[in-house]
Coordinates of C-alpha atoms and ligand atoms in Angstrom, one line a residue:
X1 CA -8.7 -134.8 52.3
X2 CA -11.3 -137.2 52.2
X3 CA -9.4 -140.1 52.6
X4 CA -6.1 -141.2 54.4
X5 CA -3.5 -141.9 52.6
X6 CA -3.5 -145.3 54.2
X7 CA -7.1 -146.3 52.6
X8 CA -5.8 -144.8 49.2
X9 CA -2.7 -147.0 49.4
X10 CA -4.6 -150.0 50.5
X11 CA -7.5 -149.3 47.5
X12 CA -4.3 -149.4 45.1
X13 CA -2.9 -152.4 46.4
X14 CA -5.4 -154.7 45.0
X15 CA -4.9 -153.5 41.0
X16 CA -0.7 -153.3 41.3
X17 CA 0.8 -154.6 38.2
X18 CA 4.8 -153.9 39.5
X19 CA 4.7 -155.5 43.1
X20 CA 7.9 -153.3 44.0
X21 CA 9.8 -154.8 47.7
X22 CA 11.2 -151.5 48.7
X23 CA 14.5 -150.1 47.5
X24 CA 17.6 -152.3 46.6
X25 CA 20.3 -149.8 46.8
X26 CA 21.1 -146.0 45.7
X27 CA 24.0 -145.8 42.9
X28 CA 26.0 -142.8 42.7
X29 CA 28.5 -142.0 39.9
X30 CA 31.3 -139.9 41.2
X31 CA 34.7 -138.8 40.6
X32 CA 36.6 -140.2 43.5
X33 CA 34.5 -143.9 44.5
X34 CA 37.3 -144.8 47.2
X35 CA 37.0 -140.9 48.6
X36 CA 33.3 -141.0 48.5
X37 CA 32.7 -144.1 50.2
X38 CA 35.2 -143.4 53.1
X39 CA 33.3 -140.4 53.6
X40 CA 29.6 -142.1 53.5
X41 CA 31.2 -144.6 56.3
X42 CA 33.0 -141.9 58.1
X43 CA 30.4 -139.1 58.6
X44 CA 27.1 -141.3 58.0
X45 CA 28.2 -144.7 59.6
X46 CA 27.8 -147.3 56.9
X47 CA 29.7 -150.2 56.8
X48 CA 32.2 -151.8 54.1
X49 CA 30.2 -154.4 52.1
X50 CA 31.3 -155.3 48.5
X51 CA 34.0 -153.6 45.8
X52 CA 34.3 -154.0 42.0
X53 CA 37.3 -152.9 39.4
X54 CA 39.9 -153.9 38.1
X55 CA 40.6 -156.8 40.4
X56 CA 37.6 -158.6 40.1
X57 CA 37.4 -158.6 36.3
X58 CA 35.8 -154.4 35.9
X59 CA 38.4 -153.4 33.7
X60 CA 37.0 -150.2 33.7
X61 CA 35.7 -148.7 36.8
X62 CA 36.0 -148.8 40.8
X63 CA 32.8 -149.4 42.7
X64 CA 32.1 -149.3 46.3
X65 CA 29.4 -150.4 47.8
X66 CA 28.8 -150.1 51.7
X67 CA 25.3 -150.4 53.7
X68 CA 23.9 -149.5 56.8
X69 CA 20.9 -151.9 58.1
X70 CA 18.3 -152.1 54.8
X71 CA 20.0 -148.8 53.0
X72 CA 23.0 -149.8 50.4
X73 CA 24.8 -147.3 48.6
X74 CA 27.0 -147.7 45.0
X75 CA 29.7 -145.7 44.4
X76 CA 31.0 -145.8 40.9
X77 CA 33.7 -144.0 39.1
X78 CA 35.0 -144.5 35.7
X79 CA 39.1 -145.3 35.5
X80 CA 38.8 -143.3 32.0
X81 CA 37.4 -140.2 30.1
X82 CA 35.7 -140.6 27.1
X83 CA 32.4 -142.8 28.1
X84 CA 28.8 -141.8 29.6
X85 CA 29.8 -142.3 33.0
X86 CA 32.7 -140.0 32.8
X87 CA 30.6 -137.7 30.3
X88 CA 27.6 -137.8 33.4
X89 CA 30.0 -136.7 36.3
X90 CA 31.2 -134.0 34.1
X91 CA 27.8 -132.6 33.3
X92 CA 26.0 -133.7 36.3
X93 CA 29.1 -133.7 39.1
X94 CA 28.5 -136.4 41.8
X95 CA 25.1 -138.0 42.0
X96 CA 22.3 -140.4 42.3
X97 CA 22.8 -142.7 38.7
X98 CA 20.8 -145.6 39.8
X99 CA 17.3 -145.9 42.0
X100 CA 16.9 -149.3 42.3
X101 CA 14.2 -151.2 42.7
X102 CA 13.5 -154.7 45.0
X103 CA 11.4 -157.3 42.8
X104 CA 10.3 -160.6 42.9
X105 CA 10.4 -161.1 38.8
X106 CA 12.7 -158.7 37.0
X107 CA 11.7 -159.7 33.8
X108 CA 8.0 -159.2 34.0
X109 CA 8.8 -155.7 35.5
X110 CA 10.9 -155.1 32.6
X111 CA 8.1 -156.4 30.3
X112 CA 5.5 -154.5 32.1
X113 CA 6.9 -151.4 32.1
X114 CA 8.5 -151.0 28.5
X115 CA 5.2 -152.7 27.4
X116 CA 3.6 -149.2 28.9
X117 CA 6.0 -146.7 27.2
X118 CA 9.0 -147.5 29.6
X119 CA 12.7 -146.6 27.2
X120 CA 14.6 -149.5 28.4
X121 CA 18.9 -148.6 29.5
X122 CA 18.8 -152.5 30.7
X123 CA 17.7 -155.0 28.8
X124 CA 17.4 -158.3 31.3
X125 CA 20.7 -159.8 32.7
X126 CA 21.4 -162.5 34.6
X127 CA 24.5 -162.3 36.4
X128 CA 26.0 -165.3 38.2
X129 CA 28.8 -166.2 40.5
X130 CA 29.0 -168.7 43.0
X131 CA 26.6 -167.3 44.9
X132 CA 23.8 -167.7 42.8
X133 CA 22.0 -165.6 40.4
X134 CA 20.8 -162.3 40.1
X135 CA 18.1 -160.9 37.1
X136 CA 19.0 -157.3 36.6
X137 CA 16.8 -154.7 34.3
X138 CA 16.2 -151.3 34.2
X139 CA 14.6 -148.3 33.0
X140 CA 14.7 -144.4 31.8
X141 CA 13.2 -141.9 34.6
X142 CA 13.6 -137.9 34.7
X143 CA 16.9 -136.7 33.4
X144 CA 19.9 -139.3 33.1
X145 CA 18.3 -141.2 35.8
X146 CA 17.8 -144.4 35.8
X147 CA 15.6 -147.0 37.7
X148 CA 16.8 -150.8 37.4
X149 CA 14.8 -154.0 38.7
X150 CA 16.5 -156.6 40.9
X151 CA 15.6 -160.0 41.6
X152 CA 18.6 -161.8 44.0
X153 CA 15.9 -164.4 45.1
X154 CA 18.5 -167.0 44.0
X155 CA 21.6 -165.2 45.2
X156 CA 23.3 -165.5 48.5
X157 CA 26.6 -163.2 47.9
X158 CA 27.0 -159.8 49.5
X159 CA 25.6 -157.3 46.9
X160 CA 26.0 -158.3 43.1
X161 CA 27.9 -160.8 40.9
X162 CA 31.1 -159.1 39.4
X163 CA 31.6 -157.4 43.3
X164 CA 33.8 -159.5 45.8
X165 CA 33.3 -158.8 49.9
X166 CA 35.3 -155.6 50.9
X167 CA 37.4 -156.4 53.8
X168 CA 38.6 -152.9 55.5
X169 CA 39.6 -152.7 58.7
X170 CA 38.3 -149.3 59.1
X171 CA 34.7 -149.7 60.2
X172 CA 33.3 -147.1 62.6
X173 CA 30.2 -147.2 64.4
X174 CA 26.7 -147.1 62.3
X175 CA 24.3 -143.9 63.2
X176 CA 20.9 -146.0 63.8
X177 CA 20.2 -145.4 59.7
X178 CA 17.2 -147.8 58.6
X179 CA 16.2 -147.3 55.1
X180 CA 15.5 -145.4 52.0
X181 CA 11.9 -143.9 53.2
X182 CA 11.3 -141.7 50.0
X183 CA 14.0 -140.1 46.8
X184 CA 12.9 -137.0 45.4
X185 CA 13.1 -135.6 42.0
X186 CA 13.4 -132.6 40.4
X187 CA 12.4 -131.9 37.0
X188 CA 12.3 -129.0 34.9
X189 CA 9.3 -126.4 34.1
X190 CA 6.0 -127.7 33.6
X191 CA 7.9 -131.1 33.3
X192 CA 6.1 -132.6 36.4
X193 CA 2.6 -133.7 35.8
X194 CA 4.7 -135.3 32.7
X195 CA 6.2 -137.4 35.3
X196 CA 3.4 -138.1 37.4
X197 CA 1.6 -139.7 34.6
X198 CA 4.8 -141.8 33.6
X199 CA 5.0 -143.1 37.3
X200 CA 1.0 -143.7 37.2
X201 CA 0.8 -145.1 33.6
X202 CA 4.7 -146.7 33.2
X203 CA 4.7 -147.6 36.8
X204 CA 1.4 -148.3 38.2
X205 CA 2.0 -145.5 41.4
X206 CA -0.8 -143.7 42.7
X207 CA -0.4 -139.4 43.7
X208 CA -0.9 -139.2 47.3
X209 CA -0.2 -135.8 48.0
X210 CA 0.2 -132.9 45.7
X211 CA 1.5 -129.3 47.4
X212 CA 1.0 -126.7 44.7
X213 CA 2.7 -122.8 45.5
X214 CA 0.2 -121.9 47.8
X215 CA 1.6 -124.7 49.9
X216 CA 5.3 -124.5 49.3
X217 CA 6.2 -120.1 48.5
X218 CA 8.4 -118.1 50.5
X219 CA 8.9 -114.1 49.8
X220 CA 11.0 -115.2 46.7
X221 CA 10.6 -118.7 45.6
X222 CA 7.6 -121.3 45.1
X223 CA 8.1 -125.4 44.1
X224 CA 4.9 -127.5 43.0
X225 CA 5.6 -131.6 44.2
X226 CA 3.2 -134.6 43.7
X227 CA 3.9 -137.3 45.7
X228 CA 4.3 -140.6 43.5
X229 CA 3.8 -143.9 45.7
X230 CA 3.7 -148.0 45.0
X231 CA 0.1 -149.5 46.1
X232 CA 2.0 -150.8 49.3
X233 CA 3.7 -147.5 50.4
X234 CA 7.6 -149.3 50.4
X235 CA 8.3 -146.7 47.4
X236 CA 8.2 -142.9 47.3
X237 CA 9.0 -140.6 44.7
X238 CA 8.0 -137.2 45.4
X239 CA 8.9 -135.2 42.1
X240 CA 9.0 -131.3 42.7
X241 CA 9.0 -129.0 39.6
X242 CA 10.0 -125.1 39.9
X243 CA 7.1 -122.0 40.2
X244 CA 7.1 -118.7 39.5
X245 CA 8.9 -116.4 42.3
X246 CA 10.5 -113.3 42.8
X247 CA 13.9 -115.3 43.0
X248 CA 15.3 -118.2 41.9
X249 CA 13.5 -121.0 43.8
X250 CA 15.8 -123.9 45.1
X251 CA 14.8 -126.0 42.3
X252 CA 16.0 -123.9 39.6
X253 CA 19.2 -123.4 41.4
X254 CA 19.6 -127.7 41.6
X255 CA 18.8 -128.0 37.6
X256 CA 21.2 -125.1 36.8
X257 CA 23.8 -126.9 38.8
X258 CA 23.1 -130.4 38.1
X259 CA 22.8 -129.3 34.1
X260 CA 19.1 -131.2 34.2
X261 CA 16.7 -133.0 36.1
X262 CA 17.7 -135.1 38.9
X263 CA 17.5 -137.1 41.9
X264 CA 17.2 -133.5 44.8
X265 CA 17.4 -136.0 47.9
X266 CA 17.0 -139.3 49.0
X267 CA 15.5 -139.5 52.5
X268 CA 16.7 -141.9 55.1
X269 CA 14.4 -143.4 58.3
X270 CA 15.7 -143.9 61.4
X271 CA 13.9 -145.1 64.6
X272 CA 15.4 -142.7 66.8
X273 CA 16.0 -139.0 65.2
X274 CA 17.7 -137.6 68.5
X275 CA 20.5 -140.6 68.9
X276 CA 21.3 -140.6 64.7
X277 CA 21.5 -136.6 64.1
X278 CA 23.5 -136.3 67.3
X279 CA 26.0 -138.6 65.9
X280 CA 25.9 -137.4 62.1
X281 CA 26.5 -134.0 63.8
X282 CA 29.5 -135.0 65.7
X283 CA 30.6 -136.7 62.4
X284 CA 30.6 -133.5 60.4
X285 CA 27.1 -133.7 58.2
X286 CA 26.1 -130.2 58.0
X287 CA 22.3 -129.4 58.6
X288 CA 19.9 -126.5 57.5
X289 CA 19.1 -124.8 60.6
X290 CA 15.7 -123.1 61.3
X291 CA 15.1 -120.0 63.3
X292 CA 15.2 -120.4 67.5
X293 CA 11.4 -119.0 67.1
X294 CA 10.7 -122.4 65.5
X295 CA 10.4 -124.0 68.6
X296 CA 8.4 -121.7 70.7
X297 CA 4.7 -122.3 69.5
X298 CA 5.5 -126.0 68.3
X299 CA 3.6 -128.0 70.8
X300 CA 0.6 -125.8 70.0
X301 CA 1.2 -126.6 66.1
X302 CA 1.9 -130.2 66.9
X303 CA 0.5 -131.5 70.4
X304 CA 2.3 -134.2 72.3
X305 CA 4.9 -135.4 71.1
X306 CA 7.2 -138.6 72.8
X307 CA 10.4 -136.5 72.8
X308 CA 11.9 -133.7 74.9
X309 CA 11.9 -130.3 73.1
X310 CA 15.3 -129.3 74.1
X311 CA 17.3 -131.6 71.8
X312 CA 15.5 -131.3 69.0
X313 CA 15.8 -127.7 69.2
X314 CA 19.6 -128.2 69.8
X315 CA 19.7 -130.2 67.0
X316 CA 17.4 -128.2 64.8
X317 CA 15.1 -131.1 64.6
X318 CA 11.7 -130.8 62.8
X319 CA 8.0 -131.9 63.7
X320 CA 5.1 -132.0 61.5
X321 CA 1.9 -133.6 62.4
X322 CA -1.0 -135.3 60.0
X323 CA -4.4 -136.9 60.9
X324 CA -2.7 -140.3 61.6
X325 CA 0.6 -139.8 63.4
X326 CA 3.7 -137.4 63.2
X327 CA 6.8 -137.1 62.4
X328 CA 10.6 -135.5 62.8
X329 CA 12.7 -134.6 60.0
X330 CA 16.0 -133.0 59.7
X331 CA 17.4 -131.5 56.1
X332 CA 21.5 -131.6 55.4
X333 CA 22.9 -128.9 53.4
X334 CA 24.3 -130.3 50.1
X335 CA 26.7 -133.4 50.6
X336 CA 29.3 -131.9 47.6
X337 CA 30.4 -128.7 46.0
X338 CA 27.5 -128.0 43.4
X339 CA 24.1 -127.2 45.6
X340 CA 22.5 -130.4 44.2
X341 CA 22.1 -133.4 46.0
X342 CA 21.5 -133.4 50.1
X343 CA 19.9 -135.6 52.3
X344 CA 16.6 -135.6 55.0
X345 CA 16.7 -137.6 57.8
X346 CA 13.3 -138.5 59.4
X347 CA 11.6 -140.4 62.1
X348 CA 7.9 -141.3 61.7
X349 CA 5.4 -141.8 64.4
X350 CA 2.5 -142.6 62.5
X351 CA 2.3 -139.7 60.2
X352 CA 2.7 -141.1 56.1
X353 CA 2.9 -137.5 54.8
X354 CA 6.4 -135.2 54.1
X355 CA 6.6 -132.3 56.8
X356 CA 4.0 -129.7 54.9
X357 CA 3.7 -127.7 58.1
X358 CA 7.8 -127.1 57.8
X359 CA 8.5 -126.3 54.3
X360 CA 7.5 -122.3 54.9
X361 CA 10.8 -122.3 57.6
X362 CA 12.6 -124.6 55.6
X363 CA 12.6 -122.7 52.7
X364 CA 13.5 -119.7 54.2
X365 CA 16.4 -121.6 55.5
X366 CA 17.6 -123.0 52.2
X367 CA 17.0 -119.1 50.8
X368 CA 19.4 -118.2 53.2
X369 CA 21.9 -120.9 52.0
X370 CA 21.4 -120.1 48.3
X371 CA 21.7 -116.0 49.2
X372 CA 25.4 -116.9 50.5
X373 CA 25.6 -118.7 47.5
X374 CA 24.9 -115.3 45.5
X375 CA 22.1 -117.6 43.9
X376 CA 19.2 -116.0 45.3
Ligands
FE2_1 FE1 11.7 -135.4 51.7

């Protein structure tokens, strides 16, 4: 490449129309919102932060929301059938709803991006309480989900109007999570350059990296991803699409599953890979494990890294390395019953690209996964 992705951000920077702050939080719709967040604070170490129902004036849903250094997550569950977030967790089973988005004006990113073809699902809101106000709006993306735009410059509570603190006094020990470094989507055949333009056009990103199947093909399955980023690199959305295989690739078994396009996995930074994955370990997160052989020509793939090899290879740890740093990463197998949604944890030293160097083992780890799945 002729330029880093650093100087292509920076370039960008300068002509950004939707000045996005990073991620706000990470909704989920699920069945069970009480189950799912005990389990998000028992096996990932986030802490109680905010709850919404009944009690607080929701007459018609639970919502938990807990957080873990800059990362929030929602869960929200309907207390009825016969509405679009029951109808969603039927089709879709538990997942990713909401991606939204930090901003200092939630209005003018509303206006901005509608104005550009945007389909609104939030007109503006403000939502008050005594702790100030908060402008909510929000947008379509791939599938059923949604992007939404908050502003809590003038807000001091915990999380949103309508939410009240969550006392519990169950609160175990956080795992060193930091923040949401990149969500990836999946969309459906030839659906993805559709996508890339509507994050370009709608959204002012810029692609930063594109893997095509030459990249990304095992013996049986390929994926094509373009990597979507804001001018100032806070937001990522890498958006994969399915390629031609002997198999089923791993994306056509997530749309199959998930009925539709939608939000694959949401990757989450830490600053120190080796403490956090030996604790989500002990915790019971399940991890994709690479071959033993993995490890024995790393260092010549790689070079020097900081760490000791033997605990990442214990761990089943991950190194990639690009012209401007490196970088450890670490794949979960799916977090529920449908082989949708699952999480990456990674550590970056430097490095500003996605592990390319890893997806070839990777992949034939997930294959493996999906082959005991009789979805191969
Ligand atoms: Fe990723």
């Amino acid at each position: 490449m002729s330029h880093s992705i650093a100087t292509r951000l920076q370039q960008h920077a300068n002509t950004d129309f939707l000045p996005l702050e990073g991620t706000d939080y990470v909704e989920f719709y699920v069945g069970n919102a009480k189950q799912a967040a005990h389990f998000y604070k028992t096996a990932f170490g986030f802490q109680s932060l905010a709850y919404a129902g009944p009690e607080t004036g929701m007459k018609e849903i639970a919502s938990y929301a807990v957080r873990q250094n800059k990362l929030t997550f929602v869960f929200t569950t309907p207390l009825r059938p016969g509405n679009s977030m029951a109808d969603h967790i039927y089709k879709h089973g538990d997942g990713v709803k909401v991606l939204a988005l930090r901003v200092d004006d939630a209005r003018k990113a509303w206006t901005e991006t509608t104005a550009r073809g945007a389909v609104s699902c939030k007109d503006p809101v403000v939502l008050k309480d005594d702790h100030g106000e908060v402008v909510v709006s929000g947008i379509r993306t791939y599938g059923e989900t949604d992007h939404y735009f908050i502003e809590r410059k003038n807000y001091k509570g915990d999380f949103l109007p309508g939410y009240q603190t969550w006392e519990s006094n169950y609160n175990p020990p956080e795992t060193g999570l930091q923040y949401v470094d990149h969500c990836v989507g999946n969309v459906g055949w030839h659906q993805m350059d559709k996508w890339v333009k509507f994050y370009e056009d709608v959204m002012g990103f810029r692609n930063i990296l594109s893997f095509d199947d030459n990249d990304i093909s095992t013996e049986y399955s390929a994926l094509m991803s373009k990597v979507m980023s804001t001018g100032n690199g806070y937001v990522k959305f890498p958006i994969n699409e399915p390629a031609e295989g002997k198999k089923k690739s791993q994306v056509e078994e997530y749309l199959e599953f998930y009925n539709g396009e939608g939000c694959q996995h949401v990757a989450l930074a830490t600053n120190n890979i080796i403490e956090t994955v030996t604790a989500l370990q002990s915790r019971g997160v399940e991890f994709l494990k690479v071959p033993p052989a993995y490890y024995d020509d790393l260092l010549d793939r790689v070079g020097e890294i900081d760490e000791a090899l033997e605990p990442l290879k214990q761990l089943g740890i991950l190194v990639d390395r690009d012209e401007e740093g490196y970088l450890l990463q670490i794949f979960s197998k799916p977090v529920e019953d449908r082989p949708t949604l699952f999480f990456e944890i990674i550590q970056r030293k430097g490095a500003k690209s996605f592990g390319k160097g890893n997806f070839k083992a990777l992949f034939e780890a997930i294959e493996r996964e999906q082959e005991k799945r009789g979805n191969l």
